[in-house]
Coordinates of C-alpha atoms in Angstrom, one line a residue:
X1 CA -19.7 -12.9 24.3
X2 CA -17.7 -14.7 21.6
X3 CA -19.6 -15.5 18.3
X4 CA -17.2 -18.3 17.2
X5 CA -19.3 -19.3 14.1
X6 CA -19.1 -15.8 12.5
X7 CA -15.6 -15.3 11.2
X8 CA -13.7 -13.3 8.6
X9 CA -16.4 -10.6 8.4
X10 CA -15.2 -7.4 6.7
X11 CA -16.4 -4.4 8.8
X12 CA -15.1 -2.0 6.1
X13 CA -13.8 1.0 8.0
X14 CA -15.4 0.2 11.3
X15 CA -14.0 -1.8 14.2
X16 CA -17.2 -1.6 16.2
X17 CA -20.9 -1.1 15.7
X18 CA -23.6 -0.1 18.2
X19 CA -27.0 -1.7 17.5
X20 CA -29.9 0.2 19.1
X21 CA -33.1 -1.8 19.5
X22 CA -35.8 0.9 19.8
X23 CA -38.7 -0.8 21.7
X24 CA -41.6 1.5 21.0
X25 CA -44.2 2.1 23.7
X26 CA -44.8 4.4 26.7
X27 CA -42.1 4.9 27.6
X28 CA -39.8 4.0 24.7
X29 CA -37.0 1.7 25.8
X30 CA -33.6 1.4 24.2
X31 CA -31.9 -2.0 24.1
X32 CA -28.2 -1.5 23.1
X33 CA -25.7 -4.0 21.9
X34 CA -22.0 -3.5 20.9
X35 CA -20.6 -5.6 18.1
X36 CA -16.8 -5.6 17.6
X37 CA -14.3 -7.1 15.2
X38 CA -11.4 -8.8 17.0
X39 CA -9.0 -11.2 15.3
X40 CA -11.2 -11.7 12.3
X41 CA -14.3 -12.5 14.4
X42 CA -17.4 -10.6 15.5
X43 CA -18.0 -10.3 19.2
X44 CA -21.1 -9.1 21.0
X45 CA -19.1 -7.2 23.5
X46 CA -21.9 -6.0 25.8
X47 CA -25.6 -5.0 26.2
X48 CA -27.4 -2.2 27.9
X49 CA -31.0 -1.2 28.5
X50 CA -32.5 2.2 29.4
X51 CA -35.5 4.5 28.8
X52 CA -33.6 7.8 29.0
X53 CA -32.0 9.1 25.8
X54 CA -29.3 10.8 27.9
X55 CA -28.2 7.4 29.0
X56 CA -28.0 6.3 25.4
X57 CA -25.7 9.3 24.7
X58 CA -23.6 8.4 27.7
X59 CA -23.3 4.8 26.7
X60 CA -22.5 5.1 23.0
X61 CA -19.5 7.1 21.7
X62 CA -20.2 9.4 18.7
X63 CA -17.5 7.8 16.6
X64 CA -19.2 4.4 16.5
X65 CA -21.6 3.8 13.5
X66 CA -25.1 3.0 14.6
X67 CA -27.7 0.4 13.3
X68 CA -31.3 0.7 14.4
X69 CA -34.1 -1.9 14.9
X70 CA -37.7 -0.9 15.6
X71 CA -40.1 -3.2 17.4
X72 CA -43.1 -3.4 19.8
X73 CA -46.1 -1.0 19.7
X74 CA -46.7 0.6 16.4
X75 CA -44.8 -2.1 14.5
X76 CA -47.0 -4.6 12.6
X77 CA -45.4 -8.0 11.7
X78 CA -47.3 -10.2 9.3
X79 CA -46.8 -13.3 7.1
X80 CA -48.7 -12.8 3.8
X81 CA -49.0 -14.4 0.5
X82 CA -46.2 -13.6 -1.9
X83 CA -48.5 -13.0 -4.9
X84 CA -50.4 -9.8 -5.5
X85 CA -50.2 -6.5 -3.6
X86 CA -49.0 -8.0 -0.4
X87 CA -48.7 -4.6 1.4
X88 CA -52.5 -4.2 1.2
X89 CA -52.9 -7.4 3.2
X90 CA -51.1 -5.6 6.0
X91 CA -52.2 -2.0 5.6
X92 CA -55.8 -2.6 4.5
X93 CA -57.2 0.9 3.8
X94 CA -54.2 2.9 5.2
X95 CA -52.0 4.9 2.9
X96 CA -48.7 3.1 2.0
X97 CA -46.9 6.4 1.8
X98 CA -47.4 7.0 5.5
X99 CA -45.4 3.9 6.4
X100 CA -42.0 2.4 6.2
X101 CA -42.0 -1.3 5.2
X102 CA -39.4 -3.9 5.8
X103 CA -40.0 -7.0 3.7
X104 CA -38.3 -10.4 3.5
X105 CA -39.4 -12.1 0.3
X106 CA -40.0 -15.8 0.2
X107 CA -41.1 -18.4 -2.3
X108 CA -44.7 -18.7 -1.0
X109 CA -44.9 -16.0 1.6
X110 CA -43.5 -12.6 2.3
X111 CA -42.7 -11.5 5.8
X112 CA -43.6 -7.8 6.3
X113 CA -43.0 -5.4 9.1
X114 CA -44.4 -1.8 8.9
X115 CA -44.1 1.3 11.1
X116 CA -45.3 4.8 10.6
X117 CA -42.8 7.1 9.0
X118 CA -43.3 9.9 11.6
X119 CA -42.3 7.5 14.4
X120 CA -39.2 6.2 12.6
X121 CA -38.2 9.7 11.4
X122 CA -38.6 11.1 14.9
X123 CA -36.0 8.7 16.4
X124 CA -33.7 9.0 13.4
X125 CA -33.8 12.8 13.8
X126 CA -33.1 12.6 17.5
X127 CA -30.0 10.4 17.0
X128 CA -28.8 12.6 14.1
X129 CA -29.2 15.6 16.2
X130 CA -27.1 14.0 18.9
X131 CA -24.3 13.6 16.4
X132 CA -24.5 9.8 15.6
X133 CA -23.8 8.3 12.2
X134 CA -26.7 6.0 11.3
X135 CA -25.6 3.5 8.6
X136 CA -28.6 1.1 8.5
X137 CA -31.9 0.1 10.1
X138 CA -34.5 -2.7 10.2
X139 CA -38.1 -3.0 11.4
X140 CA -39.3 -6.0 13.2
X141 CA -37.7 -9.4 13.6
X142 CA -37.6 -10.6 10.0
X143 CA -34.0 -9.5 9.3
X144 CA -33.0 -12.6 11.2
X145 CA -34.6 -14.7 8.5
X146 CA -31.5 -14.4 6.3
X147 CA -29.2 -15.4 9.2
X148 CA -30.8 -18.6 10.4
X149 CA -27.7 -20.6 9.5
X150 CA -25.7 -19.2 12.4
X151 CA -27.6 -21.5 14.8
X152 CA -28.9 -25.0 14.6
X153 CA -32.4 -24.3 15.9
X154 CA -35.5 -24.6 13.6
X155 CA -37.4 -21.9 15.7
X156 CA -36.3 -18.6 17.0
X157 CA -38.5 -16.9 19.6
X158 CA -38.2 -13.1 20.0
X159 CA -40.2 -11.0 22.5
X160 CA -43.0 -10.5 19.9
X161 CA -43.2 -13.6 17.8
X162 CA -41.8 -17.0 16.8
X163 CA -40.0 -17.6 13.5
X164 CA -39.9 -21.1 12.1
X165 CA -37.3 -22.3 9.5
X166 CA -37.0 -25.1 7.1
X167 CA -33.7 -25.8 5.3
X168 CA -32.4 -22.5 6.4
X169 CA -35.3 -20.4 5.1
X170 CA -38.0 -18.6 7.1
X171 CA -41.3 -20.4 6.4
X172 CA -43.6 -19.3 9.2
X173 CA -44.2 -16.5 11.7
X174 CA -46.6 -16.6 14.7
X175 CA -47.5 -13.9 17.1
X176 CA -47.0 -14.7 20.8
X177 CA -48.5 -13.3 23.9
X178 CA -46.6 -10.6 25.7
X179 CA -45.7 -13.0 28.6
X180 CA -44.2 -15.7 26.3
X181 CA -40.7 -14.3 26.6
X182 CA -37.9 -14.7 24.2
X183 CA -35.8 -17.8 23.7
X184 CA -32.2 -18.5 24.5
X185 CA -30.0 -20.2 21.9
X186 CA -26.6 -21.7 21.7
X187 CA -24.2 -19.9 19.4
X188 CA -20.8 -21.7 19.5
X189 CA -20.0 -21.8 23.2
X190 CA -22.3 -18.9 24.1
X191 CA -25.9 -18.4 25.0
X192 CA -27.7 -15.7 23.0
X193 CA -31.2 -14.3 23.4
X194 CA -33.6 -14.1 20.5
X195 CA -33.5 -10.3 20.5
X196 CA -29.7 -10.4 20.4
X197 CA -29.9 -12.6 17.3
X198 CA -31.9 -9.9 15.6
X199 CA -29.2 -7.4 16.4
X200 CA -26.5 -9.7 14.9
X201 CA -28.7 -10.3 11.9
X202 CA -29.0 -6.5 11.4
X203 CA -25.2 -6.1 11.4
X204 CA -24.7 -9.0 9.1
X205 CA -27.3 -7.7 6.7
X206 CA -25.6 -4.3 6.6
X207 CA -22.2 -6.0 5.9
X208 CA -23.6 -8.4 3.4
X209 CA -27.0 -7.0 2.1
X210 CA -29.5 -9.7 1.2
X211 CA -31.2 -9.4 -2.2
X212 CA -34.4 -10.9 -0.6
X213 CA -34.8 -8.0 1.9
X214 CA -36.5 -4.9 0.6
X215 CA -36.7 -1.6 2.5
X216 CA -36.2 2.1 1.9
X217 CA -32.4 2.7 2.2
X218 CA -32.2 6.2 0.7
X219 CA -33.0 8.1 3.8
X220 CA -29.7 7.1 5.4
X221 CA -27.5 7.7 2.3
X222 CA -26.5 11.1 3.6
X223 CA -25.5 9.6 6.9
X224 CA -23.4 6.9 5.2
X225 CA -21.6 9.5 3.0
X226 CA -20.9 11.6 6.0
X227 CA -19.5 8.6 8.0
X228 CA -17.4 7.6 5.0
X229 CA -16.0 11.1 4.6
X230 CA -15.2 11.1 8.3
X231 CA -13.4 7.8 8.1
X232 CA -11.5 8.9 5.0
X233 CA -10.4 12.0 6.8
X234 CA -9.3 9.9 9.8
X235 CA -7.5 7.5 7.5
X236 CA -5.7 10.4 5.7
X237 CA -4.8 11.9 9.1
X238 CA -3.4 8.6 10.4
X239 CA -1.7 7.9 7.0
X240 CA -0.2 11.4 7.2
X241 CA 1.1 10.7 10.7
X242 CA 2.5 7.4 9.7
X243 CA 4.1 9.0 6.7
X244 CA 5.6 11.7 8.9
X245 CA 6.9 9.2 11.4
X246 CA 8.3 7.0 8.6
X247 CA 10.0 10.0 7.1
X248 CA 11.4 10.9 10.5
X249 CA 12.6 7.4 11.0
X250 CA 14.0 7.3 7.4
X251 CA 15.8 10.6 8.1
X252 CA 17.3 9.3 11.3
X253 CA 18.5 6.1 9.6
X254 CA 19.8 8.1 6.6
X255 CA 21.7 10.4 9.1
X256 CA 23.2 7.4 10.7
X257 CA 24.3 6.0 7.3
X258 CA 25.8 9.3 6.2
X259 CA 27.6 9.7 9.6
X260 CA 29.1 6.2 9.1
X261 CA 30.0 7.0 5.5
X262 CA 31.5 10.3 6.6
X263 CA 33.8 8.6 9.2
X264 CA 34.8 6.0 6.5
X265 CA 35.6 8.7 4.0
X266 CA 37.6 10.6 6.6
X267 CA 39.6 7.5 7.3
X268 CA 40.3 7.0 3.6
X269 CA 41.1 10.7 3.2
X270 CA 43.6 10.5 6.0
X271 CA 45.3 7.4 4.4
X272 CA 45.5 8.9 1.0
X273 CA 46.4 12.5 1.8
X274 CA 50.1 11.9 1.1
X275 CA 49.3 10.2 -2.3
X276 CA 47.0 13.1 -3.2
X277 CA 49.7 15.6 -2.4
X278 CA 52.2 13.7 -4.6
X279 CA 49.7 13.5 -7.5
X280 CA 49.1 17.3 -7.3
X281 CA 52.9 17.8 -7.3
X282 CA 53.3 15.5 -10.3
X283 CA 50.4 17.3 -12.1
X284 CA 52.1 20.7 -11.5
X285 CA 55.4 19.3 -12.7
X286 CA 53.8 17.9 -15.8
X287 CA 52.2 21.2 -16.5
X288 CA 55.5 23.0 -16.1
X289 CA 57.2 20.5 -18.5
X290 CA 54.5 20.9 -21.0
X291 CA 54.9 24.6 -20.9
X292 CA 58.6 24.3 -21.4
X293 CA 58.1 21.8 -24.2
X294 CA 55.5 24.0 -26.0
X295 CA 57.8 27.0 -25.8
X296 CA 60.9 25.1 -26.9
X297 CA 59.6 23.8 -30.2
X298 CA 58.4 20.3 -29.3
X299 CA 55.2 20.9 -31.2
X300 CA 57.2 20.9 -34.4
X301 CA 57.2 17.5 -36.0
X302 CA 60.8 17.9 -37.0
X303 CA 61.7 17.3 -33.4
X304 CA 61.5 13.8 -31.9
X305 CA 59.9 15.3 -28.9
X306 CA 56.9 16.1 -31.0
X307 CA 56.0 12.5 -31.5
X308 CA 56.6 11.7 -27.9
X309 CA 54.3 14.5 -26.9
X310 CA 51.6 13.4 -29.3
X311 CA 51.7 9.8 -28.1
X312 CA 51.7 10.7 -24.4
X313 CA 49.0 13.4 -24.8
X314 CA 46.6 10.9 -26.6
X315 CA 47.2 7.9 -24.3
X316 CA 43.8 6.8 -22.9
X317 CA 43.3 6.5 -19.1
X318 CA 43.0 2.7 -19.4
X319 CA 46.4 2.4 -21.0
X320 CA 49.8 2.4 -19.2
X321 CA 52.9 3.0 -21.4
X322 CA 56.0 1.1 -20.3
X323 CA 58.3 1.9 -23.2
X324 CA 58.4 4.3 -26.2
X325 CA 61.4 4.2 -28.6
X326 CA 61.7 6.6 -31.6
X327 CA 64.0 5.5 -34.5
X328 CA 64.9 2.2 -32.8
X329 CA 68.1 0.2 -33.5
X330 CA 67.9 -1.9 -36.6
X331 CA 69.8 -4.6 -34.9
X332 CA 71.9 -5.2 -31.8
X333 CA 75.1 -3.2 -32.0
X334 CA 78.3 -5.1 -31.9
X335 CA 81.8 -3.9 -31.3
X336 CA 83.4 -1.9 -34.1
X337 CA 80.2 -1.9 -36.1
X338 CA 78.3 1.2 -37.2
X339 CA 75.0 1.9 -35.5
X340 CA 72.0 1.2 -37.8
X341 CA 68.6 2.9 -37.0
X342 CA 65.1 2.2 -38.3
X343 CA 64.3 5.7 -39.4
X344 CA 60.7 7.0 -39.3
X345 CA 59.7 4.3 -36.9
X346 CA 58.3 4.4 -33.3
X347 CA 57.9 1.3 -31.1
X348 CA 55.4 1.5 -28.2
X349 CA 54.7 -1.1 -25.5
X350 CA 52.5 -1.0 -22.4
X351 CA 49.7 -2.6 -20.4
X352 CA 45.9 -2.3 -20.3
X353 CA 43.0 -3.8 -18.4
X354 CA 40.9 -3.8 -21.5
X355 CA 42.0 -4.2 -25.2
X356 CA 39.2 -1.8 -26.1
X357 CA 41.3 1.1 -25.0
X358 CA 44.2 0.0 -27.2
X359 CA 41.9 -0.4 -30.2
X360 CA 40.3 3.0 -29.7
X361 CA 43.8 4.6 -29.3
X362 CA 45.0 3.0 -32.6
X363 CA 41.9 4.4 -34.4
X364 CA 42.6 7.8 -33.0
X365 CA 46.3 7.8 -34.0
X366 CA 45.4 6.7 -37.6
X367 CA 43.6 10.0 -38.0
X368 CA 46.8 12.0 -37.5
X369 CA 48.5 13.1 -40.7
X370 CA 52.0 12.2 -39.4
X371 CA 51.0 8.5 -38.9
X372 CA 51.5 6.5 -42.1
X373 CA 50.8 3.0 -40.7
X374 CA 50.2 1.3 -37.4
X375 CA 50.9 -2.4 -36.7
X376 CA 49.8 -4.2 -33.5
X377 CA 52.8 -6.4 -32.8
X378 CA 51.2 -8.4 -30.0
X379 CA 48.3 -8.2 -27.5
X380 CA 48.4 -10.8 -24.8
X381 CA 46.7 -11.4 -21.5
X382 CA 49.2 -12.1 -18.7
X383 CA 47.3 -12.0 -15.4
X384 CA 43.6 -11.9 -14.7
X385 CA 42.2 -8.8 -16.6
X386 CA 45.7 -7.4 -17.3
X387 CA 47.0 -7.4 -20.9
X388 CA 50.3 -6.3 -22.5
X389 CA 50.6 -4.9 -26.0
X390 CA 53.2 -3.5 -28.4
X391 CA 52.7 -1.2 -31.5
X392 CA 54.9 -0.2 -34.4
X393 CA 54.2 3.2 -35.9
X394 CA 55.5 4.3 -39.3
X395 CA 56.0 8.0 -39.4
X396 CA 55.1 10.0 -42.6

């Protein structure tokens, strides 16, 4: 049965509730309704009646939270004046501590339902012993007084009384004879009995407790905590499973990625194997030449090779040398003219992708004792990020 007017209700951790209407008498009868949340709506998914508790156990799974409603023999429902000690108007000379009371407070009248504690505790104990999680309860029909807005009727008739409303508030309650029967009401596109409205009101009051309803809630706190712990454990278990599956999926995707990268790297390695071998050969050749140079006196600054070695050894990785000339010609040599050299001078030219490297190199060279002066002859951009430069070094 679809309850189209009740939408966007937050059922906290629960997807489904079982409402047990305990109709006291001889024998006790159990009226059961299942309320589910589907697509943001509450649905009264089915009803069931029995007088055997074993049938209750067979009908309701242990994982569903349970809300109780007590009615019929042993339950007294009264409309009393709101002023004064209103419970005495119902209990007379009986001891209040022997009863559970369920009170809907109004402006002029209070609507009170009472039942002996031993009766309520007996049924709560039986359900607890069967392993059910009891999250809330109500006594009598007055819980529906806070939910009158879900239907358009001014009167709601349950099996044991008629409730009258004005401007959405309960204003009157009248007892009816046992053969009066309960009314049937339109809720959206559905037909709902008066007793079923009480069930729905009990669920709604649990989800959104009314400040005008007063009753003893403490006796079910332990059940609520236990149910919450159970739901937290289930949530953690599900979260752990989801995390494990996510990690498994992530590992699988990561493996696919690494396999793809491995194939790509293998292809690049295949293409550059020859170049790598040539580079290794050049590095070995360079090492041999350095060894020969170091053992042949090139580290002595009296040799021209000393300056070449110093320049090449300090050249940054971002600089490519194209030309190095030590003691360059003073001018172009003509026929039958003596050769004139610029002594103590080194000319250097090359390329870089960032002038920063040239500047840093110049700063480094200036720290060497054999460098007297460095002049940057030119630094020009020629193509995109490529720049050419030339330096003139005076040797001390």
